[in-house]
Amino acid sequence: MPTNEIRIPKQKRSIEKKDAIIVASYELFCEKGYYKTNTAEIAKAANVSTGIVYNYFHDKHDILKEVIGLYISRLESEFRTTLSRQIQKEDLHNLVKELLDALITSHTMNVSAHNEFMALALLDPEIQNYFVAFEARLLAQIKELLISAEFSSCFLEEKLRIAFGIIEQLCHDYIQQIIDEAQLSRSKIVAVQAITSLIEMDVEPEIK
Amino acid sequence: MPTNEIRIPKQKRSIEKKDAIIVASYELFCEKGYYKTNTAEIAKAANVSTGIVYNYFHDKHDILKEVIGLYISRLESEFRTTLSRQIQKEDLHNLVKELLDALITSHTMNVSAHNEFMALALLDPEIQNYFVAFEARLLAQIKELLISAEFSSCFLEEKLRIAFGIIEQLCHDYIQQIIDEAQLSRSKIVAVQAITSLIEMDVEPEIK
Amino acid sequence: MPTNEIRIPKQKRSIEKKDAIIVASYELFCEKGYYKTNTAEIAKAANVSTGIVYNYFHDKHDILKEVIGLYISRLESEFRTTLSRQIQKEDLHNLVKELLDALITSHTMNVSAHNEFMALALLDPEIQNYFVAFEARLLAQIKELLISAEFSSCFLEEKLRIAFGIIEQLCHDYIQQIIDEAQLSRSKIVAVQAITSLIEMDVEPEIK
Amino acid sequence: MPTNEIRIPKQKRSIEKKDAIIVASYELFCEKGYYKTNTAEIAKAANVSTGIVYNYFHDKHDILKEVIGLYISRLESEFRTTLSRQIQKEDLHNLVKELLDALITSHTMNVSAHNEFMALALLDPEIQNYFVAFEARLLAQIKELLISAEFSSCFLEEKLRIAFGIIEQLCHDYIQQIIDEAQLSRSKIVAVQAITSLIEMDVEPEIK
DNA sequence: GATGAATGAGGTTTCATTCAT
DNA sequence: TATGAATGAAACCTCATTCAT
């Protein structure tokens, strides 16, 4: 057998243990970073022995993947309420504002998680894929929402990506403390206005 | 004399040696990543002894900082020509297109450098600052350019940050292969249109 | 009751379990080697829990001893038919040939078992003893056979040991692929001739 | 660079250090066995740091190979004098006796080395090859010697292999204490006689 | 100034054995 | 009896940094 046997925990106690490892790792990775956290620390923080870690995970990188999974599922649940309702054409402005606030809040509350995991995504294609998939799901949901509110689907995906970029930029500038609270307020006004007119914009295909 | 004395090279040979170390490190960091490059490799690639490295740099992290400096100065020189001329109000569309293309080209040509250094910026505030300062210089230059072309300076900085976010998003999506060449073309049309109307947009301050 | 108590299985189910462990270990040791087989694998292959192994065996080394026992008993049964008949003086040539072929066949069919267990015998006096005893039984049987065929018993034991060495050498050279099939054929001719004349040889005691 | 840079020591001090590691390992492997000797012990015994070991050797197995090399070169030098002279046809008896004594002496003096390294050869094809090559060189030398003493070269190689097997068997039986000194004496008489008549024997090719 | 051999702490992973259930 | 999760010591190897020459 080439790779190690990984236990897939089914009993309650085992699942709890596996989850404890993931949660402890999540916290340590945020606090100290993935590379600077060692498996002994993880085991200790999860209140298990070092050996047992390798019953549930192939290796340290395998833990990272589950930690990223946890992070993304937390992100996802934060957007669930905002995205699960129906909207009218007039609500666009508010939707954008809400999403912007949600993202800023979630990132601000956990700057180190955001920074650490984004960095790892850049360094590691496997992690990258997790985020790409998450982003795709998120954009697809928003697209559905807009289409059912009768926005034109023409160039909609491109528009949404761009809108996403705008929001990310704001978050980034704020959590990296490039702009302060006041500047954030001003930027938000511009951003919301920019995004709403972007979504409603008629794109004139250029002739190359 | 304390041991921590770092030589500030003034003689030609010394400067050459220090530069050789930086250039060699730059290449290795792109190729293998910062964490996976060791100092022995750097010394070898730079054709110097391992010991001498510590005459010019405090430690490995110190090398990284200079490598980032080199990376940024290269980026900066790529934008110099585009940004050093005067523009007319009608040129905005073209200016945006040019900047977008310049950024995409520069990132695409060196995806690994971009990914590696962005990741390090997220992980390390000191590195982050280098990029923040670069971004600030870049935005300031563009702002000057626009103001001298008589664009309104109202909310201009915020608009430019947002425009920057749009461009970064496109680059990101393309170099991470989230979108392909065809999608990039479509997105560029939307992005240029979005940015130009953003710059010209009248911002209506909201009443909270 | 001390914890070191090893169950001597008397009930059918228990014996089956113990045997299953031995057989599974035998196969794994041949396939992967003793050191590279872990107890979890053994338990899994034997369809028992890891804990139960320690009811039947003191430790991993204890399993090894039983595996060697199995190996030797299998070897022994391969020689049984050849050695259980009566022979005439003229049959010596054929007897030698048969034994040689039997040994080559048995070793060739299971090169990894042979190599692994010989190695362990060299490393571990306890295992060594199993093989020494086996060899002694084998030689004693052959000696009986020859004496009842009226061969001289003078120096017979020494001769048989030497004959054994000749046969072992051939096996070794062949299964380690030092000699190929053709060379084996030639060597077998020489070996059989050498052994028969050795057995019949009058030893002239030297004067030291 | 995939594999680690291995320093090939050229200066006297470096060579001494590398040799010290090999010699220390040789002794430890004999004493405790290869698997039960760890790199920290090796470094300590050689009076170096653990890290430096990996400047001279790729890994632990690499050390083993050099240790085997040392062992074989020591064996080889023990046979040099015996094999470097010319012999006459009448000397065969003495030559065989001398070689037998040389092998017994060399193995007896270092039973643990012999056992350990033979075992490793069985477990590891790379190590096996070292011994196969050594054996081939040895047999080739003896063959030359016999041919220049005008022994028939017909089946000579096969005969020598067989003779080698006889000698090995005696060594084995003696150093594993299967036979005692007295039995060894008796066996030697038989063996020498068997080998000499084997060498001079006319092989009658069988008709299959 | 320059060399490159040397250091040694520290990281990940394995596995025989135990023990609560 | 039986389970299989849990233990934790120990192994190999790496590498930033130092220092004798």
PDB file of C-alpha atoms (C1' of nucleotides) in Angstrom, chain D residues 7 17 49-51 56, chain E residues 4-9:
ATOM      1  CA  ARG D   7      31.025  17.832  -1.200  1.00  0.00           C
ATOM      2  CA  LYS D  17      36.702  13.775   8.276  1.00  0.00           C
ATOM      3  CA  SER D  49      28.209  17.385  14.010  1.00  0.00           C
ATOM      4  CA  THR D  50      25.159  15.675  12.600  1.00  0.00           C
ATOM      5  CA  GLY D  51      24.871  18.237   9.870  1.00  0.00           C
ATOM      6  CA  TYR D  56      29.776  14.191   2.557  1.00  0.00           C
TER       7      TYR D  56
ATOM      8  C1'  DG E   4      33.396  27.100   2.779  1.00  0.00           C
ATOM      9  C1'  DA E   5      33.447  23.653   6.373  1.00  0.00           C
ATOM     10  C1'  DA E   6      31.030  23.131  10.438  1.00  0.00           C
ATOM     11  C1'  DT E   7      27.267  23.655  13.674  1.00  0.00           C
ATOM     12  C1'  DG E   8      23.058  21.774  16.012  1.00  0.00           C
ATOM     13  C1'  DA E   9      18.418  22.907  16.817  1.00  0.00           C
TER      14       DA E   9
END
